[in-house]
mmCIF file of C-alpha atoms in Angstrom:
data_model
loop_
_atom_site.group_PDB
_atom_site.id
_atom_site.type_symbol
_atom_site.label_atom_id
_atom_site.label_comp_id
_atom_site.label_asym_id
_atom_site.label_seq_id
_atom_site.Cartn_x
_atom_site.Cartn_y
_atom_site.Cartn_z
ATOM 1 C CA MET O 535 -12.986 -20.209 -36.468
ATOM 2 C CA THR O 536 -11.060 -22.540 -38.350
ATOM 3 C CA PHE O 537 -7.691 -24.743 -37.044
ATOM 4 C CA THR O 538 -5.461 -22.752 -39.586
ATOM 5 C CA GLN O 539 -6.865 -19.498 -38.438
ATOM 6 C CA SER O 540 -6.107 -20.625 -34.642
ATOM 7 C CA LEU O 541 -2.678 -21.504 -35.562
ATOM 8 C CA LEU O 542 -2.573 -17.815 -37.129
ATOM 9 C CA CYS O 543 -4.366 -16.132 -33.808
ATOM 10 C CA ALA O 544 -2.280 -18.169 -31.432
ATOM 11 C CA GLY O 545 0.928 -16.628 -33.834
ATOM 12 C CA ALA O 546 -0.950 -13.044 -33.613
ATOM 13 C CA ILE O 547 -0.784 -13.354 -29.582
ATOM 14 C CA ALA O 548 2.250 -14.709 -28.915
ATOM 15 C CA PHE O 549 4.285 -11.470 -31.263
ATOM 16 C CA ALA O 550 2.380 -9.550 -28.910
ATOM 17 C CA LEU O 551 4.069 -10.044 -26.015
ATOM 18 C CA PRO O 552 6.869 -8.492 -24.663
ATOM 19 C CA ALA O 553 10.566 -10.557 -24.955
ATOM 20 C CA TRP O 554 11.986 -10.378 -21.630
ATOM 21 C CA ALA O 555 15.144 -9.771 -19.741
ATOM 22 C CA GLU O 556 17.019 -12.770 -18.450
ATOM 23 C CA ILE O 557 18.711 -12.355 -15.800
ATOM 24 C CA SER O 558 21.042 -14.074 -13.794
ATOM 25 C CA VAL O 559 23.598 -13.200 -10.644
ATOM 26 C CA SER O 560 26.473 -15.000 -10.375
ATOM 27 C CA ASP O 561 29.904 -13.904 -8.484
ATOM 28 C CA ALA O 562 28.641 -12.374 -5.257
ATOM 29 C CA TYR O 563 29.856 -10.836 -2.109
ATOM 30 C CA ALA O 564 29.912 -8.648 0.571
ATOM 31 C CA ARG O 565 32.269 -7.718 3.109
ATOM 32 C CA VAL O 566 33.170 -4.937 5.898
ATOM 33 C CA SER O 567 35.525 -2.879 6.578
ATOM 34 C CA THR O 568 36.194 -3.799 10.168
ATOM 35 C CA ALA O 569 34.071 -5.921 12.740
ATOM 36 C CA MET O 570 33.025 -2.922 13.922
ATOM 37 C CA SER O 571 31.954 -1.123 11.195
ATOM 38 C CA THR O 572 28.183 -0.020 10.646
ATOM 39 C CA SER O 573 28.588 -0.224 6.976
ATOM 40 C CA GLY O 574 29.025 -2.272 4.550
ATOM 41 C CA ALA O 575 28.945 -3.361 0.525
ATOM 42 C CA ALA O 576 27.705 -6.203 -1.732
ATOM 43 C CA PHE O 577 29.741 -6.239 -4.801
ATOM 44 C CA LEU O 578 28.359 -9.362 -7.768
ATOM 45 C CA ALA O 579 27.901 -9.763 -11.376
ATOM 46 C CA ILE O 580 24.340 -9.171 -13.124
ATOM 47 C CA HIS O 581 24.126 -11.218 -16.324
ATOM 48 C CA ASN O 582 21.331 -10.229 -19.649
ATOM 49 C CA SER O 583 20.373 -13.194 -22.020
ATOM 50 C CA GLY O 584 17.500 -11.912 -22.520
ATOM 51 C CA PRO O 585 17.323 -9.306 -26.584
ATOM 52 C CA GLU O 586 15.808 -6.693 -23.911
ATOM 53 C CA GLU O 587 18.000 -4.234 -21.781
ATOM 54 C CA ASP O 588 16.245 -4.624 -17.864
ATOM 55 C CA ARG O 589 17.006 -1.767 -15.246
ATOM 56 C CA LEU O 590 18.290 -2.941 -11.776
ATOM 57 C CA ILE O 591 16.321 -0.503 -10.198
ATOM 58 C CA ASP O 592 16.180 -1.670 -5.836
ATOM 59 C CA VAL O 593 17.698 -4.046 -3.534
ATOM 60 C CA LYS O 594 16.216 -4.422 -0.521
ATOM 61 C CA SER O 595 17.809 -6.650 2.638
ATOM 62 C CA ALA O 596 16.884 -6.411 6.217
ATOM 63 C CA ILE O 597 20.955 -6.199 7.271
ATOM 64 C CA ALA O 598 20.713 -2.694 7.654
ATOM 65 C CA ALA O 599 18.543 0.278 8.255
ATOM 66 C CA ARG O 600 19.009 1.207 4.363
ATOM 67 C CA THR O 601 20.144 -0.482 1.612
ATOM 68 C CA GLU O 602 20.624 1.762 -1.182
ATOM 69 C CA LEU O 603 21.631 1.489 -5.484
ATOM 70 C CA HIS O 604 25.972 2.966 -4.944
ATOM 71 C CA THR O 605 28.653 4.594 -7.968
ATOM 72 C CA HIS O 606 31.705 5.769 -6.412
ATOM 73 C CA LYS O 607 32.544 9.616 -8.578
ATOM 74 C CA ALA O 608 34.948 11.726 -8.871
ATOM 75 C CA ASP O 609 34.673 15.055 -7.837
ATOM 76 C CA ALA O 610 35.406 18.292 -9.338
ATOM 77 C CA ASN O 611 38.248 18.126 -7.204
ATOM 78 C CA GLY O 612 39.857 14.289 -7.795
ATOM 79 C CA MET O 613 38.274 12.916 -4.398
ATOM 80 C CA MET O 614 36.243 10.397 -4.632
ATOM 81 C CA GLN O 615 32.967 10.257 -3.406
ATOM 82 C CA MET O 616 30.117 7.855 -2.697
ATOM 83 C CA LEU O 617 26.469 8.526 -4.379
ATOM 84 C CA HIS O 618 23.339 7.150 -3.918
ATOM 85 C CA VAL O 619 21.739 6.034 -7.620
ATOM 86 C CA PRO O 620 17.845 6.227 -7.202
ATOM 87 C CA GLU O 621 17.247 5.511 -10.930
ATOM 88 C CA GLY O 622 19.590 2.404 -11.054
ATOM 89 C CA PHE O 623 22.000 0.250 -13.738
ATOM 90 C CA PRO O 624 21.017 -0.703 -16.807
ATOM 91 C CA ILE O 625 21.795 -4.432 -17.441
ATOM 92 C CA PRO O 626 22.166 -4.756 -21.312
ATOM 93 C CA ALA O 627 20.515 -6.883 -23.735
ATOM 94 C CA GLY O 628 22.799 -10.149 -24.256
ATOM 95 C CA GLY O 629 25.873 -8.012 -21.240
ATOM 96 C CA LEU O 630 26.868 -7.853 -18.580
ATOM 97 C CA HIS O 631 26.649 -5.495 -15.780
ATOM 98 C CA LEU O 632 29.620 -5.027 -12.092
ATOM 99 C CA LEU O 633 28.451 -4.071 -9.293
ATOM 100 C CA GLU O 634 32.552 -3.860 -8.238
ATOM 101 C CA ARG O 635 35.341 -2.034 -5.537
ATOM 102 C CA GLY O 636 35.261 1.131 -7.182
ATOM 103 C CA GLY O 637 32.174 1.121 -8.831
ATOM 104 C CA ASP O 638 28.475 0.589 -9.022
ATOM 105 C CA HIS O 639 27.703 -1.335 -6.012
ATOM 106 C CA VAL O 640 25.059 -2.320 -2.920
ATOM 107 C CA MET O 641 25.611 -0.474 0.279
ATOM 108 C CA PHE O 642 24.039 -1.634 3.908
ATOM 109 C CA MET O 643 24.644 1.702 6.051
ATOM 110 C CA GLY O 644 23.527 0.813 9.721
ATOM 111 C CA LEU O 645 24.177 -2.430 9.573
ATOM 112 C CA GLN O 646 21.598 -3.825 12.182
ATOM 113 C CA GLN O 647 24.495 -6.987 13.710
ATOM 114 C CA ARG O 648 28.051 -7.128 12.363
ATOM 115 C CA LEU O 649 29.334 -8.770 9.738
ATOM 116 C CA ALA O 650 31.834 -12.304 9.858
ATOM 117 C CA HIS O 651 33.595 -13.845 7.975
ATOM 118 C CA GLY O 652 31.510 -16.695 5.906
ATOM 119 C CA ASP O 653 27.894 -14.895 7.496
ATOM 120 C CA THR O 654 25.309 -14.768 4.507
ATOM 121 C CA VAL O 655 23.530 -11.937 3.960
ATOM 122 C CA HIS O 656 20.345 -12.443 2.244
ATOM 123 C CA LEU O 657 19.630 -9.363 -0.356
ATOM 124 C CA THR O 658 16.603 -8.313 -2.991
ATOM 125 C CA LEU O 659 17.068 -7.414 -6.294
ATOM 126 C CA VAL O 660 14.271 -5.836 -7.790
ATOM 127 C CA PHE O 661 14.348 -5.182 -11.502
ATOM 128 C CA GLU O 662 12.273 -3.079 -14.425
ATOM 129 C CA LYS O 663 11.023 -6.097 -15.545
ATOM 130 C CA ALA O 664 12.819 -8.972 -14.281
ATOM 131 C CA GLY O 665 11.039 -8.434 -10.869
ATOM 132 C CA GLU O 666 12.421 -9.234 -8.156
ATOM 133 C CA ILE O 667 15.063 -11.945 -7.727
ATOM 134 C CA GLU O 668 15.885 -12.567 -3.593
ATOM 135 C CA ILE O 669 19.928 -13.818 -3.529
ATOM 136 C CA ASP O 670 22.144 -15.348 -0.212
ATOM 137 C CA VAL O 671 24.995 -13.423 -0.462
ATOM 138 C CA PRO O 672 28.146 -14.805 0.981
ATOM 139 C CA VAL O 673 30.404 -12.594 3.444
ATOM 140 C CA ASP O 674 33.892 -12.831 1.902
ATOM 141 C CA LEU O 675 36.686 -10.670 3.801
ATOM 142 C CA GLU O 676 39.694 -12.029 1.900
ATOM 143 C CA ARG O 677 37.910 -11.327 -1.342
ATOM 144 C CA GLY O 678 40.139 -9.488 -3.684
ATOM 145 C CA THR O 679 38.328 -7.887 -6.596
ATOM 146 C CA VAL O 680 36.886 -9.598 -10.031
ATOM 147 C CA SER O 681 39.171 -8.562 -13.290
ATOM 148 C CA VAL O 682 36.895 -8.154 -16.047
ATOM 149 C CA THR O 683 38.215 -6.097 -19.325
ATOM 150 C CA GLY O 684 35.811 -3.945 -20.994
ATOM 151 C CA ALA O 685 36.776 -6.307 -23.799
ATOM 152 C CA GLN O 686 35.239 -8.561 -22.433
ATOM 153 C CA MET O 687 32.323 -6.823 -21.491
ATOM 154 C CA GLN O 688 31.676 -5.941 -25.066
ATOM 155 C CA THR O 689 31.523 -9.548 -26.262
ATOM 156 C CA MET O 690 30.098 -11.469 -23.292
ATOM 157 C CA GLN O 691 26.799 -13.538 -23.798
ATOM 158 C CA GLY O 692 26.647 -16.078 -20.891
ATOM 159 C CA ALA O 693 28.771 -16.584 -18.277
ATOM 160 C CA PRO O 694 32.143 -15.229 -17.957
ATOM 161 C CA GLU O 695 34.860 -18.505 -18.049
ATOM 162 C CA GLY O 696 35.635 -19.518 -14.291
ATOM 163 C CA MET O 697 31.200 -17.385 -12.780
ATOM 164 C CA ALA O 698 28.849 -19.577 -13.252
ATOM 165 C CA PRO O 699 24.977 -18.480 -12.309
ATOM 166 C CA GLN O 700 24.119 -18.197 -8.968
ATOM 167 C CA HIS O 701 20.546 -17.277 -9.860
ATOM 168 C CA GLN O 702 18.087 -17.165 -13.229
ATOM 169 C CA HIS O 703 15.975 -15.951 -12.997
ATOM 170 C CA GLN O 704 13.423 -15.292 -16.373
ATOM 171 C CA ASN O 705 9.776 -13.352 -17.193
#
């Protein structure tokens, strides 16, 4: 095989490899509603700077008997309910998906210990393409909500201003 043939073969192999999502997580925090709560939630911003959509398909934590992906949805009477989302959440290519209060979030049910301000919760985020990403999430009982408008969400390519990525993962 000549050098040119080797180079062409290597180029063909490179083009045959899939383009993976490049996932980073920022602005993560967890909270409980009271000191005696048996449930809690985590919120974060997931950025995908890659050329392909990915999907958050699961979340794991030893802090609770069950850790699930949840969302809020209005029922026929306009009452909000929390629902488990077993199919997970899409993370658009070159985009952002927020897990936030009143929307999509990580839900802890059957907390194994009390969570106090300043504690840390270890989470494993499981993505369809990027695999598992482990993060440590601070418990912040004083935190307000993050305000990102729909226009910002559609145009973001990297981390939002003031939200430096805490963890990056590339496959």
